[in-house]
Coordinates of C-alpha atoms in Angstrom, one line a residue:
Chain S
M662 CA 14.4 13.3 1.4
P663 CA 15.7 11.1 4.3
R664 CA 14.0 11.4 7.7
N665 CA 15.9 13.0 10.5
S666 CA 15.1 13.3 14.3
P667 CA 13.9 16.4 16.0
P668 CA 16.8 18.1 17.9
A669 CA 17.1 16.7 21.5
D670 CA 16.9 20.4 22.9
P671 CA 14.4 22.4 21.6
D672 CA 15.2 26.3 21.2
I673 CA 12.5 27.6 23.2
D674 CA 13.0 31.4 22.4
A675 CA 13.0 30.6 18.7
L676 CA 9.6 28.5 19.1
R677 CA 8.2 31.5 21.2
A678 CA 9.1 33.7 18.2
R679 CA 7.3 31.4 15.9
A680 CA 4.3 31.2 18.1
T681 CA 4.1 35.0 18.1
M682 CA 4.3 35.2 14.2
L683 CA 1.6 32.7 14.2
R684 CA -0.7 34.9 16.4
R685 CA 0.1 37.9 14.2
H686 CA -0.8 36.1 11.1
M687 CA -4.0 35.1 12.8
L688 CA -4.9 38.4 13.6
T689 CA -4.3 39.6 10.3
M690 CA -6.6 36.8 8.9
A691 CA -9.3 37.6 11.4
R692 CA -9.2 41.4 10.6
G693 CA -9.7 40.7 6.8
Q694 CA -13.3 39.3 7.3
G695 CA -13.8 41.0 10.6
A696 CA -14.5 37.6 12.3
G697 CA -13.1 34.0 12.8
Y698 CA -12.4 31.2 15.1
V699 CA -9.5 33.3 16.4
G700 CA -10.0 32.4 20.0
Q701 CA -9.3 28.8 19.4
G702 CA -6.5 29.6 17.0
L703 CA -4.6 31.7 19.4
G704 CA -5.0 29.1 22.1
I705 CA -3.5 26.5 20.1
A706 CA -0.6 28.6 18.7
D707 CA 2.1 27.4 21.0
V708 CA 1.3 23.7 20.1
L709 CA 1.4 24.3 16.3
A710 CA 4.8 26.2 16.7
A711 CA 6.1 23.1 18.6
L712 CA 4.7 20.9 15.9
Y713 CA 5.6 22.6 12.7
F714 CA 9.1 24.1 13.9
H715 CA 10.4 21.4 16.2
E716 CA 8.6 18.1 16.2
L717 CA 7.2 17.3 12.8
R718 CA 9.4 15.9 9.9
Y719 CA 8.1 17.2 6.8
D720 CA 9.2 18.8 3.4
P721 CA 7.6 22.1 2.7
H722 CA 8.4 21.7 -0.9
N723 CA 6.8 18.3 -1.2
V724 CA 3.8 18.0 0.8
A725 CA 3.2 14.5 -0.4
W726 CA 6.4 13.1 0.9
T727 CA 5.5 9.7 1.7
E728 CA 7.9 9.6 4.8
R729 CA 6.3 13.1 6.3
D730 CA 4.7 13.0 9.8
R731 CA 1.1 13.7 9.3
F732 CA -0.8 16.4 11.2
L733 CA -4.5 16.0 11.2
L734 CA -6.5 19.0 12.5
S735 CA -9.6 17.1 13.4
T736 CA -11.4 20.7 14.5
G737 CA -11.7 22.0 10.9
H738 CA -12.9 25.3 12.4
Y739 CA -9.4 25.9 13.9
S740 CA -8.2 26.4 10.3
I741 CA -6.9 29.8 11.0
A742 CA -4.1 28.3 13.1
L743 CA -3.4 25.8 10.5
W744 CA -3.2 28.5 7.7
A745 CA -0.8 30.6 9.9
A746 CA 1.4 27.5 10.5
L747 CA 1.5 26.4 6.9
A748 CA 2.4 29.9 5.7
E749 CA 5.0 30.4 8.3
A750 CA 6.4 26.8 7.4
G751 CA 6.6 28.0 3.7
I752 CA 3.7 25.6 2.4
I753 CA 1.4 28.5 1.4
P754 CA 2.2 32.2 0.7
V755 CA 2.2 34.4 3.8
E756 CA 0.4 37.2 1.3
E757 CA -2.5 34.7 1.0
L758 CA -3.5 34.9 4.6
V759 CA -5.6 38.0 4.1
T760 CA -7.9 36.0 2.0
Y761 CA -9.1 33.9 5.0
G762 CA -12.8 33.1 4.8
A763 CA -13.2 35.4 1.8
D764 CA -15.3 34.3 -1.3
G765 CA -13.1 32.2 -3.6
S766 CA -10.3 31.7 -1.0
R767 CA -8.9 28.3 -0.7
L768 CA -8.2 29.3 3.2
E769 CA -11.6 28.2 4.3
M770 CA -13.0 28.9 7.8
S771 CA -13.1 25.1 8.1
T772 CA -10.6 22.9 6.4
L773 CA -10.8 21.2 3.1
D774 CA -8.3 18.9 1.9
T775 CA -7.8 20.5 -1.5
T776 CA -5.4 23.1 0.3
P777 CA -1.9 22.0 0.5
G778 CA -0.6 20.7 3.7
V779 CA -4.2 19.6 4.8
E780 CA -4.5 15.8 5.7
L781 CA -8.3 15.6 6.0
I782 CA -11.6 17.4 5.8
G783 CA -12.1 18.3 9.5
G784 CA -15.3 20.1 9.7
S785 CA -17.7 17.4 10.9
L786 CA -16.3 16.7 14.4
G787 CA -15.4 13.2 15.5
H788 CA -13.8 12.4 12.1
G789 CA -10.1 12.9 12.8
L790 CA -9.1 10.4 15.3
G791 CA -10.4 7.3 13.3
Q792 CA -8.7 8.6 10.2
A793 CA -5.5 9.0 12.0
V794 CA -5.7 5.3 13.3
G795 CA -6.1 4.3 9.6
Q796 CA -3.1 6.2 8.6
A797 CA -1.1 5.0 11.4
L798 CA -2.1 1.3 10.6
G799 CA -1.2 1.9 6.7
L800 CA 2.2 3.6 7.6
R801 CA 3.0 0.8 9.9
L802 CA 2.2 -1.8 7.0
D803 CA 4.8 0.1 5.0
R804 CA 7.2 -0.2 7.6
S805 CA 7.5 3.5 7.7
E806 CA 8.8 5.5 10.6
A807 CA 6.5 8.4 9.9
R808 CA 4.2 9.2 12.9
V809 CA 0.7 10.6 13.0
F810 CA -0.2 13.6 15.1
V811 CA -4.0 14.5 15.5
E812 CA -5.6 17.5 17.0
L813 CA -9.0 17.1 18.6
S814 CA -10.9 19.0 21.3
D815 CA -12.7 18.8 24.6
G816 CA -16.0 19.4 23.0
E817 CA -15.0 16.8 20.4
M818 CA -14.6 14.1 23.0
Q819 CA -18.6 14.1 23.3
E820 CA -18.6 12.4 19.8
G821 CA -19.1 8.7 20.3
S822 CA -16.8 8.1 17.3
T823 CA -14.0 9.7 19.0
W824 CA -14.2 6.8 21.6
E825 CA -14.6 4.1 18.9
A826 CA -11.3 5.2 17.6
A827 CA -9.6 5.5 20.9
M828 CA -10.3 1.9 21.6
S829 CA -9.1 0.7 18.3
A830 CA -5.8 2.7 18.5
S831 CA -4.9 1.0 21.7
H832 CA -6.1 -2.5 20.3
F833 CA -4.0 -2.0 17.5
R834 CA -0.9 -1.0 19.6
L835 CA -0.5 2.2 17.5
D836 CA 2.7 3.7 19.0
G837 CA 3.4 6.1 16.4
L838 CA 0.0 7.9 16.9
V839 CA -0.2 11.2 19.0
A840 CA -3.4 12.6 19.9
L841 CA -3.5 16.2 21.0
I842 CA -6.5 17.1 22.9
D843 CA -7.3 20.8 23.1
C844 CA -9.0 21.4 26.3
N845 CA -10.0 24.9 26.0
G846 CA -13.3 24.8 27.8
I847 CA -15.5 26.2 25.4
Q848 CA -17.8 24.9 22.7
A849 CA -20.4 26.3 20.4
D850 CA -23.0 26.9 23.1
G851 CA -20.5 28.3 25.4
P852 CA -18.6 26.9 28.3
V853 CA -18.2 23.1 27.9
V854 CA -21.9 22.0 28.1
L855 CA -21.2 18.3 29.0
D856 CA -18.6 17.8 31.5
M857 CA -15.7 15.6 30.2
E858 CA -13.5 15.4 33.3
P859 CA -11.4 13.5 34.5
V860 CA -10.1 13.8 30.7
G861 CA -6.7 12.2 31.4
D862 CA -8.4 9.3 33.2
K863 CA -10.6 8.6 30.3
W864 CA -7.7 8.3 27.8
R865 CA -5.5 6.3 30.4
A866 CA -8.7 3.9 30.8
F867 CA -8.8 3.4 27.0
G868 CA -5.2 2.4 27.1
W869 CA -3.4 5.5 26.0
E870 CA -0.2 6.6 27.5
T871 CA -1.2 10.1 28.8
F872 CA 0.3 13.3 29.6
E873 CA -1.5 16.3 31.0
I874 CA 0.1 19.7 30.4
D875 CA -0.3 23.4 30.1
G876 CA -0.7 23.7 26.3
N877 CA 0.5 27.3 26.5
D878 CA 3.8 26.6 28.0
L879 CA 6.2 25.6 25.1
E880 CA 8.7 23.8 27.6
A881 CA 5.8 21.6 28.9
V882 CA 4.6 20.9 25.1
T883 CA 8.0 20.1 23.7
G884 CA 8.8 18.0 26.9
A885 CA 5.4 16.0 26.3
L886 CA 6.3 15.6 22.7
A887 CA 9.6 14.3 23.3
S888 CA 8.1 11.9 25.8
A889 CA 5.6 10.6 23.1
R890 CA 8.3 9.4 20.8
H891 CA 8.8 6.2 22.5
R892 CA 7.6 3.3 20.5
N893 CA 6.4 1.1 23.5
G894 CA 3.1 -0.6 21.9
R895 CA 0.8 2.3 23.2
P896 CA -0.7 5.4 21.6
K897 CA 0.1 8.5 23.1
A898 CA -2.5 11.3 24.4
I899 CA -1.3 14.6 25.4
V900 CA -4.1 16.6 27.1
L901 CA -3.5 20.2 26.5
R902 CA -4.9 22.7 28.8
T903 CA -5.1 26.0 26.9
L904 CA -6.5 29.5 27.1
P905 CA -8.7 30.6 24.3
G906 CA -7.4 33.9 22.9
K907 CA -4.0 33.3 24.4
G908 CA -1.7 36.4 24.0
V909 CA -4.4 38.7 23.0
K910 CA -5.9 40.2 26.1
R911 CA -9.2 41.3 24.8
I912 CA -9.9 38.0 23.3
E913 CA -8.9 36.0 26.3
S914 CA -11.5 38.0 28.3
S915 CA -14.2 37.9 25.7
E916 CA -17.4 35.8 26.3
K917 CA -17.9 35.3 22.7
S918 CA -14.5 33.5 22.1
H919 CA -16.1 30.6 20.3
F920 CA -16.8 32.9 17.2
F921 CA -15.1 36.4 17.5
R922 CA -16.3 39.3 15.5
V923 CA -15.5 42.9 16.0
D924 CA -15.4 45.9 13.6
V925 CA -12.2 47.0 11.8
A926 CA -11.4 49.7 14.2
Q927 CA -11.6 47.5 17.3
W928 CA -9.4 44.9 15.2
D929 CA -6.7 47.6 14.7
S930 CA -6.7 48.6 18.2
I931 CA -6.5 44.9 19.2
I932 CA -3.6 44.5 16.7
A933 CA -1.8 47.6 18.2
D934 CA -2.1 46.0 21.6
F935 CA -0.8 43.0 20.7
E936 CA 2.2 44.6 19.1
Q937 CA 2.8 46.6 22.0
S938 CA 2.7 43.3 24.4
V939 CA 5.1 41.4 22.2
G940 CA 7.5 44.3 21.6
A941 CA 7.9 46.3 18.4
G942 CA 9.4 44.3 15.7
A943 CA 9.3 41.0 17.5
Chain U
M668 CA -44.6 -28.9 14.5
S669 CA -46.6 -29.2 11.2
A670 CA -44.9 -29.6 7.8
A671 CA -46.2 -26.2 6.8
M672 CA -44.6 -24.7 9.8
E673 CA -41.3 -26.6 8.9
S674 CA -41.2 -25.4 5.5
A675 CA -41.7 -22.1 6.5
R676 CA -38.9 -21.9 9.1
T677 CA -35.9 -20.7 7.4
L678 CA -32.7 -19.0 9.2
A679 CA -33.9 -15.5 10.1
M680 CA -30.5 -14.2 8.8
G681 CA -30.9 -16.0 5.3
E682 CA -27.4 -17.5 5.1
N683 CA -27.6 -18.3 1.3
E684 CA -29.0 -16.3 -1.5
T685 CA -30.0 -19.2 -3.8
T686 CA -33.8 -19.3 -4.4
G687 CA -33.7 -23.3 -4.4
G688 CA -34.0 -23.4 -8.1
A689 CA -32.1 -25.5 -10.5
R690 CA -29.1 -23.3 -11.0
Q691 CA -25.7 -24.0 -9.7
S692 CA -24.2 -22.1 -6.9
V693 CA -20.7 -20.9 -5.8
G694 CA -19.9 -20.6 -2.1
A695 CA -18.7 -17.1 -0.9
P696 CA -17.8 -15.7 -4.2
F697 CA -16.6 -12.4 -2.7
G698 CA -14.3 -14.1 -0.4
R699 CA -13.0 -16.0 -3.4
A700 CA -12.4 -12.7 -5.2
M701 CA -10.7 -11.2 -2.2
V702 CA -8.1 -13.8 -2.1
K703 CA -7.5 -13.4 -5.7
L704 CA -7.0 -9.7 -5.3
G705 CA -5.0 -10.2 -2.2
Q706 CA -2.5 -12.2 -4.3
S707 CA -2.3 -9.7 -7.0
R708 CA -2.6 -6.5 -5.2
P709 CA -0.6 -5.9 -2.0
E710 CA -2.2 -2.8 -1.5
V711 CA -5.7 -4.5 -0.9
V712 CA -6.7 -4.5 2.8
G713 CA -9.7 -5.9 4.5
L714 CA -11.6 -4.5 7.3
T715 CA -14.9 -5.5 9.1
A716 CA -17.0 -4.3 12.1
D717 CA -17.4 -7.6 13.9
L718 CA -19.1 -9.2 10.7
G719 CA -16.3 -10.9 9.2
K720 CA -17.8 -14.4 9.4
Y721 CA -21.3 -13.0 7.9
T722 CA -19.8 -11.1 5.1
D723 CA -17.6 -13.8 3.5
I724 CA -14.4 -12.1 4.0
V725 CA -12.7 -14.7 6.3
P726 CA -10.9 -16.3 3.5
F727 CA -9.0 -13.0 3.0
R728 CA -8.5 -12.8 6.6
D729 CA -7.1 -16.2 6.8
A730 CA -4.9 -15.8 3.9
F731 CA -3.6 -12.3 4.6
P732 CA -3.9 -11.9 8.4
E733 CA -1.5 -8.9 8.6
R734 CA -3.6 -6.9 6.1
F735 CA -6.9 -7.5 7.9
F736 CA -8.4 -5.2 10.6
N737 CA -11.4 -6.1 12.7
V738 CA -12.7 -2.9 14.4
G739 CA -15.3 -4.2 16.5
M740 CA -18.8 -3.0 16.3
A741 CA -18.0 0.4 15.4
E742 CA -19.2 1.3 12.0
Q743 CA -18.2 5.0 11.9
N744 CA -14.6 4.0 12.8
L745 CA -14.8 1.2 10.2
V746 CA -15.2 3.8 7.5
A747 CA -12.9 6.4 9.1
V748 CA -10.3 3.9 9.6
A749 CA -10.5 2.8 6.0
A750 CA -10.4 6.5 4.8
G751 CA -6.9 6.7 6.6
L752 CA -5.8 3.5 5.1
A753 CA -6.7 4.9 1.7
R754 CA -4.8 8.0 2.3
T755 CA -1.7 5.8 2.7
G756 CA -2.2 4.2 -0.8
K757 CA -4.2 1.1 0.4
I758 CA -7.2 -0.2 -1.3
P759 CA -9.4 -1.0 1.7
F760 CA -12.6 -3.2 1.4
A761 CA -14.7 -2.6 4.5
T762 CA -17.6 -5.1 5.1
T763 CA -20.5 -4.7 7.5
Y764 CA -24.5 -5.1 6.9
G765 CA -26.0 -2.5 4.5
V766 CA -28.0 -1.0 7.4
F767 CA -25.0 -0.1 9.4
A768 CA -22.8 1.2 6.5
T769 CA -25.5 3.5 5.4
R770 CA -27.7 4.6 8.4
R771 CA -25.1 4.4 11.1
A772 CA -22.0 5.6 9.2
F773 CA -23.5 8.1 6.7
D774 CA -21.7 11.2 7.6
F775 CA -18.5 9.2 7.3
V776 CA -19.1 7.7 4.0
A777 CA -20.3 11.1 2.8
I778 CA -17.6 13.3 4.3
A779 CA -14.6 11.1 5.2
L780 CA -14.8 9.2 1.9
A781 CA -16.8 10.6 -0.9
H782 CA -15.9 14.2 -0.3
S783 CA -12.2 13.4 -0.7
H784 CA -13.0 10.6 -3.3
L785 CA -11.1 8.1 -1.4
N786 CA -10.4 4.7 -2.8
V787 CA -12.5 2.7 -0.3
K788 CA -14.9 -0.1 -1.1
I789 CA -17.7 -0.7 1.1
V790 CA -19.1 -4.2 0.8
A791 CA -22.7 -4.4 2.4
G792 CA -24.4 -7.8 3.5
L793 CA -28.1 -8.3 3.8
P794 CA -29.2 -6.2 1.0
G795 CA -33.0 -5.2 0.7
L796 CA -35.3 -8.3 1.8
T797 CA -32.7 -11.0 2.5
T798 CA -33.1 -11.4 6.1
G799 CA -36.1 -11.9 8.2
Y800 CA -34.7 -10.2 11.3
G801 CA -36.9 -7.2 10.7
G802 CA -36.2 -3.5 10.0
T803 CA -33.1 -3.4 12.0
H804 CA -31.1 -5.5 9.7
Q805 CA -33.0 -5.1 6.2
A806 CA -31.1 -2.7 4.2
I807 CA -34.4 -1.7 2.1
E808 CA -33.3 2.0 1.5
D809 CA -29.6 1.7 1.3
L810 CA -29.5 2.4 -2.4
A811 CA -31.6 5.6 -2.0
L812 CA -29.3 6.8 0.8
M813 CA -26.2 6.2 -1.2
R814 CA -27.4 7.5 -4.4
M815 CA -27.3 11.0 -2.8
I816 CA -23.8 11.0 -2.3
P817 CA -21.6 12.9 -5.1
G818 CA -19.1 10.7 -6.8
L819 CA -19.9 7.4 -5.0
T820 CA -20.2 4.4 -7.3
I821 CA -23.0 2.0 -6.4
I822 CA -23.3 -1.7 -7.7
D823 CA -26.1 -4.1 -6.9
P824 CA -24.8 -7.3 -8.5
C825 CA -27.1 -10.2 -9.3
D826 CA -25.1 -13.5 -9.0
A827 CA -22.0 -15.3 -8.1
T828 CA -20.3 -14.4 -11.3
E829 CA -21.1 -10.7 -11.1
I830 CA -20.1 -10.7 -7.4
E831 CA -16.5 -12.0 -8.4
A832 CA -16.1 -9.7 -11.6
A833 CA -17.5 -6.7 -9.8
T834 CA -15.1 -7.1 -6.8
L835 CA -12.0 -7.2 -9.3
A836 CA -13.6 -4.2 -11.1
I837 CA -14.1 -2.1 -8.3
A838 CA -10.5 -2.6 -7.0
D839 CA -9.3 -1.4 -10.3
H840 CA -11.5 1.7 -10.2
D841 CA -10.1 4.8 -8.3
G842 CA -12.6 6.0 -6.2
P843 CA -15.3 5.3 -3.5
V844 CA -17.7 2.3 -3.8
Y845 CA -20.8 1.0 -2.1
M846 CA -21.2 -2.8 -3.4
R847 CA -24.2 -4.9 -2.1
L848 CA -23.1 -8.2 -1.1
L849 CA -24.8 -11.6 -1.8
R850 CA -23.1 -14.1 0.5
G851 CA -22.9 -17.7 1.2
A852 CA -24.1 -20.0 -1.7
V853 CA -24.9 -17.6 -4.2
P854 CA -26.4 -19.1 -7.6
V855 CA -24.9 -18.5 -11.1
V856 CA -27.6 -16.9 -13.1
L857 CA -25.5 -15.1 -15.8
E858 CA -24.4 -17.0 -19.0
P859 CA -20.5 -17.8 -19.4
G860 CA -19.2 -15.0 -21.4
Y861 CA -20.9 -12.2 -19.5
R862 CA -18.7 -9.3 -19.0
F863 CA -19.3 -6.7 -16.0
E864 CA -18.3 -3.3 -16.6
I865 CA -19.0 -0.4 -13.9
G866 CA -21.7 1.9 -15.4
K867 CA -23.0 -0.5 -18.1
A868 CA -26.5 -2.2 -18.2
R869 CA -26.8 -5.5 -20.2
K870 CA -29.7 -6.7 -22.1
L871 CA -30.1 -10.3 -21.2
R872 CA -33.2 -11.1 -23.1
D873 CA -35.1 -9.6 -26.0
G874 CA -39.0 -8.9 -25.8
K875 CA -41.5 -6.5 -27.2
D876 CA -44.6 -6.3 -24.9
V877 CA -42.8 -5.8 -21.7
G878 CA -39.4 -4.5 -20.8
I879 CA -38.3 -5.7 -17.3
I880 CA -35.5 -3.4 -15.9
S881 CA -33.9 -5.2 -13.0
T882 CA -31.0 -5.0 -10.6
G883 CA -29.5 -7.2 -7.8
L884 CA -30.9 -10.6 -7.2
M885 CA -34.0 -9.5 -8.8
T886 CA -32.4 -10.2 -12.1
E887 CA -32.5 -13.8 -11.7
R888 CA -36.3 -13.7 -11.0
A889 CA -36.8 -11.2 -14.1
I890 CA -35.3 -13.8 -16.2
D891 CA -37.3 -16.6 -15.0
A892 CA -40.5 -14.5 -15.0
A893 CA -39.9 -13.6 -18.6
A894 CA -39.5 -17.3 -19.6
A895 CA -42.8 -18.0 -17.8
L896 CA -44.7 -15.1 -19.5
E897 CA -43.5 -16.5 -22.8
Q898 CA -45.5 -19.6 -22.1
R899 CA -48.5 -17.3 -21.5
G900 CA -47.9 -15.4 -25.0
I901 CA -46.3 -12.3 -23.4
S902 CA -43.0 -11.3 -24.9
A903 CA -40.7 -9.7 -22.2
G904 CA -37.3 -8.5 -22.2
V905 CA -34.8 -8.1 -19.4
L906 CA -32.3 -5.4 -18.9
H907 CA -30.0 -5.9 -16.0
V908 CA -28.6 -2.8 -14.4
P909 CA -26.1 -3.7 -11.9
T910 CA -24.7 -0.3 -11.6
I911 CA -27.1 2.2 -9.8
K912 CA -24.6 4.9 -10.1
P913 CA -23.3 6.1 -12.4
F914 CA -26.6 5.0 -14.0
D915 CA -26.6 3.9 -17.6
A916 CA -29.5 6.2 -18.8
N917 CA -28.9 5.7 -22.5
A918 CA -29.3 2.0 -22.1
V919 CA -32.3 2.4 -20.2
A920 CA -34.0 4.9 -22.5
E921 CA -33.2 2.6 -25.6
F922 CA -34.5 -0.5 -24.1
A923 CA -37.8 1.3 -22.8
S924 CA -38.3 2.9 -26.3
S925 CA -38.2 -0.8 -27.7
V926 CA -41.0 -2.2 -25.5
G927 CA -44.6 -1.5 -25.1
R928 CA -44.5 -1.0 -21.2
V929 CA -41.8 -0.9 -18.4
V930 CA -41.5 -2.9 -15.3
T931 CA -38.9 -2.1 -12.8
A932 CA -37.8 -4.9 -10.3
E933 CA -35.5 -4.2 -7.4
N934 CA -34.7 -5.6 -3.9
H935 CA -35.4 -2.1 -2.4
V936 CA -38.1 0.2 -1.8
V937 CA -39.8 1.5 -4.7
V938 CA -38.7 5.1 -3.8
G939 CA -35.3 6.2 -4.3
G940 CA -33.8 3.4 -5.9
L941 CA -34.0 1.8 -9.4
A942 CA -37.6 2.7 -10.2
S943 CA -37.1 6.4 -9.3
L944 CA -34.0 6.3 -11.6
V945 CA -35.9 4.6 -14.5
V946 CA -38.9 7.2 -14.2
E947 CA -36.3 10.1 -14.0
T948 CA -34.6 8.8 -17.1
L949 CA -37.8 8.2 -19.1
F950 CA -39.0 11.6 -18.1
D951 CA -35.7 13.4 -19.2
A952 CA -35.5 11.6 -22.4
G953 CA -39.2 12.2 -23.0
I954 CA -40.2 8.7 -23.5
Q955 CA -43.7 7.9 -22.4
R956 CA -44.3 4.4 -21.1
K957 CA -46.1 3.0 -18.2
V958 CA -43.9 2.0 -15.5
T959 CA -45.0 -0.7 -13.0
R960 CA -42.7 -0.7 -10.0
I961 CA -41.9 -4.1 -8.2
G962 CA -40.1 -3.9 -5.1
L963 CA -40.8 -3.1 -1.4
P964 CA -43.2 -0.5 -0.1
D965 CA -42.3 2.6 1.8
R966 CA -42.7 1.0 5.2
Y967 CA -40.7 -1.1 7.6
I968 CA -40.8 -4.7 6.8
E969 CA -41.7 -7.3 9.6
C970 CA -40.0 -10.2 10.8
G971 CA -40.3 -13.8 9.2
A972 CA -39.0 -16.3 7.1
V973 CA -37.3 -14.9 4.0
P974 CA -39.5 -16.8 1.4
T975 CA -42.6 -15.9 3.0
L976 CA -41.7 -12.3 3.3
Q977 CA -40.5 -12.1 -0.4
Q978 CA -43.7 -13.8 -1.5
R979 CA -45.8 -11.3 0.6
Y980 CA -44.1 -8.3 -1.1
G981 CA -44.1 -9.6 -4.5
L982 CA -40.4 -10.3 -5.0
T983 CA -40.6 -14.0 -6.0
T984 CA -40.5 -15.2 -9.6
A985 CA -44.1 -16.4 -9.3
A986 CA -45.5 -13.0 -7.8
M987 CA -43.6 -11.2 -10.4
T988 CA -45.0 -13.3 -13.2
A989 CA -48.5 -13.0 -12.0
T990 CA -48.1 -9.2 -11.4
I991 CA -46.7 -8.6 -15.0
A992 CA -49.4 -11.1 -16.7
A993 CA -52.1 -9.1 -15.0
L994 CA -50.9 -5.9 -16.8
A995 CA -51.7 -7.4 -20.3

């Protein structure tokens, strides 16, 4: 399969519909076990819609295609969003999504690379960026045009290994590497416990071409991804300001959005509200 | 400075691994093997974390600069970058000191490499007590730490011949490897015709009173100790176990059964490494033999000249000979 380029003008309405589908899948998954990292997943849904249905070059029928763009989800516990995207992209069956987090399911609450479409084991935070650097170096040795996209989070920037990797990416001039930094303001112990601001300045200081945008604004996301295509000798960082639970009011306003658990009746009510907000049949 | 002081002054980093015996030595056998590999295997790449000069990988860097990456003092990133390279079909050889590859980067070795069974070779300098730099640099527990990682192959070669052979062999092996490095001028201990094979122990000497089971640089001393013991009327055999994992339990059990008592010899603490593996093996096989463990105690080792420290902790040929003779 030859590589082609992403279309110049993204179809924002189509991407918005994809993001709604991803959110619908995630609610279905979370209802299955009654819980999950659904707040984070809903927050990053727009970014995954822009990646999987506009920016990334891949073949859903051949996930090992050597010329594919890589997407590394460093925050393995955001798996709920990745499973939704992989299902919507046709890499895993949509019917399988209800098994999320269930005993024996390959749709784990934290990613394992044995599931098709997963590029690394992402549960131990601080692993993704360094592995993305290695993949970008390997692709460059192969004279490949494929690029490497890696998602990491604001909390994950507290891991020292993230900065070891950030230094090396600019040293090696990996301009086909795009870091997507999900700044949703929460981590395991609650609101970000160690202030990471100014986030953009940190990445700029480490030599990265840096964009700071609203990660729930599809025009901004696709615009930043287009700007990040330039092969100018510098790795790209897109700092995404996202809202945990985005699109589902009761999760947006929840204080327990790091790990969200409610009973089935409440899930049904949340899903009914969601469907009403996006319009029946959307 | 007195003559005694002069003789005790060796470089704290212990540049060479020769014991000063009569054996020939080869310079940088790992670097030589890497250059050979680089010529025959375009997918082999080299990495280091600011210890290229000290881990003998410079010949590879000079021959294949575009395939060599120095990530600076960042061992977690060293392993993570190697993992990423492996995912694009490369065979990365990543060098640093054993202490940093294991203590500092453990989570990356366990999860980024071994959990996904990636084809990365970690080559670790200053194994055990080969530096007088103190606890920060002496990798005395690396084999024990690495042994706990599922699917990781662990090699502790004994000489220049084996370093070269093992470097080529681990490149052919599909999966993660941790190999201890003997650097600088490394003695040639093994006879011509010796064949290294991952997972295989080799009997180097027959004996019936005592069976010495050794790994790494202790095998040279085991051979010399066995010859010295013969002069004292003690028949000592030597089984060399270069692969710590997967462990050649059958060979160890068979060898132990053929001797009166067993001595283990390792350049490592006597817990968690070769001695533990031998004792577990004999227990599992129901073989009753007394086992004497030669190796480092379960404590931090002080600074000092390497020969002085090795003598103090019983790792020299003379100390080993005396320990075994006293058992009789």
